[in-house]
Amino acid sequence: MAPRQPKKAVDYSQLEVGMKLQASSEGIFYAAEIVAISDSKKRAKAPVKVRFLGYTEESDEWVGGDRLRSKALKPKEGDEKEERKAPAKGRKKDKKPERTPTEFDPYLQNRVNAVTLVQYIITSTKGDKQLAMLMNAIQHACKVVSNSIEKAGPAGLYGLAGNENATGDDVKKLDIIADDIWVECLRRSGVCGLLVSEEQENAV
């Protein structure tokens, strides 16, 4: 096994309480805010206390430079000189600068590593945008239908509608509502060429 490289010394002097940055938890970086900076030698390895956006003080953590991302973090001068002396062949190409953290990060990346349906489709199908748009329309229709069913009782939407569908079955009021919702959602997805419904005699 190759020997572990020593951690680079980090200059924390540009950090301030209240500053937004990114902090890692279980290997994944999330938007966070600095709530304290310690000069104590006991906290030399993890002198920055951060609070992940969207969480309470109970989830605050003390972290070191290896778990932080910010333009204000820089290696100490001694380390910069050593990097300049390193041979060009052994140096890797500089990575692109990290994206600036935003207040929306907690909603895009949660700390339990959950994956949305659309995220799973995009990563599993090599970016099939049409399939992702279709599945997003389907899941939206499911939510809207579910919400309509919850409100059906007070709105008096239970029972039969008084007519029959294309197959001769009695149509219920909720059948008509669900059909309208599904057709509207799939139409707006922009990826459906033809829609066929049991509640309608002709193709949509």
CSV table of N, CA and C in Angstrom, one decimal, residues 105-187:
chain,number,residue,atom,x,y,z
A,105,ASP,N,-29.4,24.1,-1.2
A,105,ASP,CA,-28.7,22.9,-1.1
A,105,ASP,C,-29.3,21.8,-0.2
A,106,PRO,N,-29.8,22.2,1.0
A,106,PRO,CA,-30.5,21.2,1.8
A,106,PRO,C,-31.6,20.5,1.2
A,107,TYR,N,-32.3,21.2,0.3
A,107,TYR,CA,-33.5,20.6,-0.4
A,107,TYR,C,-33.0,19.7,-1.6
A,108,LEU,N,-31.9,20.1,-2.2
A,108,LEU,CA,-31.4,19.3,-3.3
A,108,LEU,C,-30.6,18.1,-2.9
A,109,GLN,N,-29.9,18.2,-1.8
A,109,GLN,CA,-29.1,17.1,-1.2
A,109,GLN,C,-29.4,17.0,0.3
A,110,ASN,N,-30.1,16.0,0.7
A,110,ASN,CA,-30.4,15.8,2.1
A,110,ASN,C,-29.3,14.9,2.7
A,111,ARG,N,-29.3,14.8,4.0
A,111,ARG,CA,-28.2,14.1,4.7
A,111,ARG,C,-28.4,12.6,4.8
A,112,VAL,N,-29.5,12.1,4.4
A,112,VAL,CA,-29.7,10.7,4.5
A,112,VAL,C,-29.5,10.0,3.1
A,113,ASN,N,-28.9,10.8,2.2
A,113,ASN,CA,-28.5,10.2,0.8
A,113,ASN,C,-29.7,9.7,0.1
A,114,ALA,N,-30.9,10.2,0.3
A,114,ALA,CA,-32.1,9.8,-0.5
A,114,ALA,C,-32.0,10.3,-1.9
A,115,VAL,N,-32.5,9.5,-2.9
A,115,VAL,CA,-32.5,9.8,-4.3
A,115,VAL,C,-33.9,9.9,-4.8
A,116,THR,N,-34.2,11.0,-5.5
A,116,THR,CA,-35.5,11.2,-6.1
A,116,THR,C,-35.7,10.3,-7.3
A,117,LEU,N,-36.9,10.1,-7.7
A,117,LEU,CA,-37.2,9.3,-8.9
A,117,LEU,C,-36.5,9.8,-10.1
A,118,VAL,N,-36.6,11.1,-10.3
A,118,VAL,CA,-36.0,11.7,-11.5
A,118,VAL,C,-34.4,11.6,-11.4
A,119,GLN,N,-33.9,11.8,-10.3
A,119,GLN,CA,-32.4,11.7,-10.1
A,119,GLN,C,-32.0,10.2,-10.5
A,120,TYR,N,-32.7,9.3,-10.0
A,120,TYR,CA,-32.4,7.9,-10.3
A,120,TYR,C,-32.5,7.6,-11.8
A,121,ILE,N,-33.5,8.1,-12.4
A,121,ILE,CA,-33.7,7.8,-13.9
A,121,ILE,C,-32.5,8.4,-14.6
A,122,ILE,N,-32.2,9.7,-14.3
A,122,ILE,CA,-31.1,10.4,-15.1
A,122,ILE,C,-29.8,9.6,-14.9
A,123,THR,N,-29.5,9.2,-13.6
A,123,THR,CA,-28.2,8.5,-13.4
A,123,THR,C,-28.2,7.1,-13.9
A,124,SER,N,-29.3,6.5,-14.0
A,124,SER,CA,-29.4,5.1,-14.4
A,124,SER,C,-29.6,4.9,-15.9
A,125,THR,N,-30.0,5.9,-16.6
A,125,THR,CA,-30.2,5.8,-18.1
A,125,THR,C,-29.3,6.7,-18.9
A,126,LYS,N,-28.2,7.1,-18.3
A,126,LYS,CA,-27.3,7.9,-19.0
A,126,LYS,C,-27.9,9.2,-19.5
A,127,GLY,N,-28.8,9.8,-18.7
A,127,GLY,CA,-29.3,11.1,-19.0
A,127,GLY,C,-30.5,11.1,-19.9
A,128,ASP,N,-31.4,10.1,-19.9
A,128,ASP,CA,-32.5,10.0,-20.7
A,128,ASP,C,-33.5,11.1,-20.3
A,129,LYS,N,-33.5,12.3,-20.9
A,129,LYS,CA,-34.3,13.4,-20.5
A,129,LYS,C,-35.8,13.2,-20.7
A,130,GLN,N,-36.1,12.5,-21.8
A,130,GLN,CA,-37.6,12.3,-22.1
A,130,GLN,C,-38.2,11.4,-21.1
A,131,LEU,N,-37.4,10.3,-20.8
A,131,LEU,CA,-38.0,9.4,-19.8
A,131,LEU,C,-38.1,10.1,-18.4
A,132,ALA,N,-37.1,10.9,-18.1
A,132,ALA,CA,-37.2,11.6,-16.8
A,132,ALA,C,-38.4,12.6,-16.8
A,133,MET,N,-38.6,13.3,-17.9
A,133,MET,CA,-39.8,14.2,-18.0
A,133,MET,C,-41.1,13.4,-17.9
A,134,LEU,N,-41.1,12.3,-18.5
A,134,LEU,CA,-42.4,11.4,-18.4
A,134,LEU,C,-42.6,11.0,-17.0
A,135,MET,N,-41.6,10.4,-16.4
A,135,MET,CA,-41.7,9.9,-15.0
A,135,MET,C,-42.1,11.1,-14.0
A,136,ASN,N,-41.5,12.2,-14.3
A,136,ASN,CA,-41.8,13.4,-13.4
A,136,ASN,C,-43.3,13.8,-13.6
A,137,ALA,N,-43.8,13.7,-14.8
A,137,ALA,CA,-45.2,14.0,-15.0
A,137,ALA,C,-46.1,13.0,-14.3
A,138,ILE,N,-45.7,11.7,-14.4
A,138,ILE,CA,-46.5,10.6,-13.7
A,138,ILE,C,-46.5,10.8,-12.2
A,139,GLN,N,-45.3,11.1,-11.6
A,139,GLN,CA,-45.3,11.2,-10.2
A,139,GLN,C,-46.1,12.5,-9.7
A,140,HIS,N,-46.1,13.5,-10.6
A,140,HIS,CA,-46.9,14.7,-10.3
A,140,HIS,C,-48.4,14.4,-10.3
A,141,ALA,N,-48.8,13.7,-11.3
A,141,ALA,CA,-50.2,13.3,-11.5
A,141,ALA,C,-50.6,12.4,-10.3
A,142,CYS,N,-49.8,11.5,-9.8
A,142,CYS,CA,-50.1,10.7,-8.6
A,142,CYS,C,-50.3,11.6,-7.4
A,143,LYS,N,-49.5,12.6,-7.2
A,143,LYS,CA,-49.7,13.5,-6.1
A,143,LYS,C,-51.0,14.3,-6.2
A,144,VAL,N,-51.3,14.8,-7.4
A,144,VAL,CA,-52.5,15.6,-7.5
A,144,VAL,C,-53.7,14.7,-7.3
A,145,VAL,N,-53.7,13.5,-7.9
A,145,VAL,CA,-54.8,12.6,-7.7
A,145,VAL,C,-55.0,12.2,-6.2
A,146,SER,N,-53.9,12.0,-5.6
A,146,SER,CA,-54.0,11.6,-4.1
A,146,SER,C,-54.6,12.8,-3.3
A,147,ASN,N,-54.2,14.0,-3.6
A,147,ASN,CA,-54.7,15.2,-2.9
A,147,ASN,C,-56.2,15.3,-3.2
A,148,SER,N,-56.6,15.0,-4.4
A,148,SER,CA,-58.1,15.1,-4.8
A,148,SER,C,-58.9,14.1,-4.0
A,149,ILE,N,-58.3,12.9,-3.9
A,149,ILE,CA,-59.0,11.8,-3.2
A,149,ILE,C,-59.2,12.2,-1.7
A,150,GLU,N,-58.2,12.8,-1.1
A,150,GLU,CA,-58.3,13.2,0.3
A,150,GLU,C,-59.4,14.3,0.5
A,151,LYS,N,-59.6,15.1,-0.5
A,151,LYS,CA,-60.7,16.1,-0.4
A,151,LYS,C,-62.0,15.7,-1.0
A,152,ALA,N,-62.1,14.4,-1.4
A,152,ALA,CA,-63.3,14.0,-2.1
A,152,ALA,C,-64.5,14.0,-1.2
A,153,GLY,N,-64.3,13.6,0.1
A,153,GLY,CA,-65.5,13.5,1.0
A,153,GLY,C,-66.1,14.8,1.3
A,154,PRO,N,-65.4,15.8,1.8
A,154,PRO,CA,-66.0,17.1,2.0
A,154,PRO,C,-66.6,17.8,0.8
A,155,ALA,N,-66.0,17.5,-0.4
A,155,ALA,CA,-66.5,18.1,-1.7
A,155,ALA,C,-67.6,17.3,-2.3
A,156,GLY,N,-68.0,16.2,-1.7
A,156,GLY,CA,-69.1,15.4,-2.3
A,156,GLY,C,-68.8,14.7,-3.6
A,157,LEU,N,-67.5,14.2,-3.7
A,157,LEU,CA,-67.1,13.6,-5.0
A,157,LEU,C,-67.1,12.1,-5.0
A,158,TYR,N,-67.7,11.5,-4.0
A,158,TYR,CA,-67.9,10.0,-3.9
A,158,TYR,C,-69.1,9.7,-4.7
A,159,GLY,N,-69.2,8.4,-5.2
A,159,GLY,CA,-70.3,7.9,-5.9
A,159,GLY,C,-70.2,7.9,-7.4
A,160,LEU,N,-71.3,7.5,-8.1
A,160,LEU,CA,-71.3,7.4,-9.5
A,160,LEU,C,-71.6,8.8,-10.2
A,161,ALA,N,-71.0,8.9,-11.4
A,161,ALA,CA,-71.2,10.2,-12.1
A,161,ALA,C,-72.5,10.1,-13.0
A,162,GLY,N,-73.1,8.9,-13.2
A,162,GLY,CA,-74.3,8.8,-13.9
A,162,GLY,C,-74.1,8.5,-15.4
A,163,ASN,N,-73.0,8.1,-15.8
A,163,ASN,CA,-72.7,7.7,-17.2
A,163,ASN,C,-71.8,6.5,-17.2
A,164,GLU,N,-71.5,6.0,-18.5
A,164,GLU,CA,-70.7,4.8,-18.6
A,164,GLU,C,-69.4,5.2,-19.5
A,165,ASN,N,-68.4,4.4,-19.2
A,165,ASN,CA,-67.1,4.7,-20.0
A,165,ASN,C,-67.1,3.9,-21.3
A,166,ALA,N,-66.0,3.9,-22.0
A,166,ALA,CA,-65.8,3.2,-23.3
A,166,ALA,C,-66.0,1.7,-23.2
A,167,THR,N,-65.8,1.1,-22.1
A,167,THR,CA,-65.9,-0.3,-21.9
A,167,THR,C,-67.3,-0.7,-21.3
A,168,GLY,N,-68.1,0.2,-21.1
A,168,GLY,CA,-69.5,-0.1,-20.6
A,168,GLY,C,-69.6,-0.1,-19.1
A,169,ASP,N,-68.5,0.3,-18.3
A,169,ASP,CA,-68.6,0.3,-16.9
A,169,ASP,C,-69.2,1.6,-16.4
A,170,ASP,N,-69.8,1.5,-15.2
A,170,ASP,CA,-70.3,2.8,-14.6
A,170,ASP,C,-69.1,3.7,-14.2
A,171,VAL,N,-69.2,4.9,-14.5
A,171,VAL,CA,-68.1,5.9,-14.2
A,171,VAL,C,-68.4,6.5,-12.9
A,172,LYS,N,-67.3,6.6,-12.1
A,172,LYS,CA,-67.4,7.3,-10.8
A,172,LYS,C,-66.9,8.7,-10.9
A,173,LYS,N,-67.3,9.5,-10.0
A,173,LYS,CA,-66.9,10.9,-10.1
A,173,LYS,C,-65.4,11.1,-10.0
A,174,LEU,N,-64.8,10.2,-9.1
A,174,LEU,CA,-63.3,10.3,-9.0
A,174,LEU,C,-62.6,9.8,-10.2
A,175,ASP,N,-63.3,8.9,-11.0
A,175,ASP,CA,-62.7,8.4,-12.2
A,175,ASP,C,-62.5,9.6,-13.2
A,176,ILE,N,-63.5,10.4,-13.3
A,176,ILE,CA,-63.5,11.5,-14.2
A,176,ILE,C,-62.4,12.5,-13.8
A,177,ILE,N,-62.3,12.8,-12.5
A,177,ILE,CA,-61.3,13.7,-12.0
A,177,ILE,C,-59.9,13.2,-12.2
A,178,ALA,N,-59.7,11.9,-11.9
A,178,ALA,CA,-58.4,11.3,-12.1
A,178,ALA,C,-58.0,11.3,-13.6
A,179,ASP,N,-59.0,11.0,-14.5
A,179,ASP,CA,-58.7,11.0,-15.9
A,179,ASP,C,-58.3,12.4,-16.4
A,180,ASP,N,-59.0,13.4,-16.0
A,180,ASP,CA,-58.6,14.8,-16.4
A,180,ASP,C,-57.2,15.2,-15.9
A,181,ILE,N,-56.9,14.8,-14.6
A,181,ILE,CA,-55.6,15.1,-14.1
A,181,ILE,C,-54.5,14.4,-14.9
A,182,TRP,N,-54.7,13.1,-15.1
A,182,TRP,CA,-53.6,12.4,-15.8
A,182,TRP,C,-53.4,12.9,-17.3
A,183,VAL,N,-54.5,13.2,-17.9
A,183,VAL,CA,-54.4,13.7,-19.3
A,183,VAL,C,-53.7,15.0,-19.3
A,184,GLU,N,-54.0,15.9,-18.4
A,184,GLU,CA,-53.4,17.2,-18.4
A,184,GLU,C,-51.9,17.2,-18.1
A,185,CYS,N,-51.6,16.3,-17.1
A,185,CYS,CA,-50.2,16.2,-16.7
A,185,CYS,C,-49.3,15.6,-17.8
A,186,LEU,N,-49.8,14.6,-18.4
A,186,LEU,CA,-49.1,13.9,-19.5
A,186,LEU,C,-49.0,14.8,-20.8
A,187,ARG,N,-50.0,15.6,-21.0
A,187,ARG,CA,-50.0,16.5,-22.2
A,187,ARG,C,-48.9,17.5,-21.9
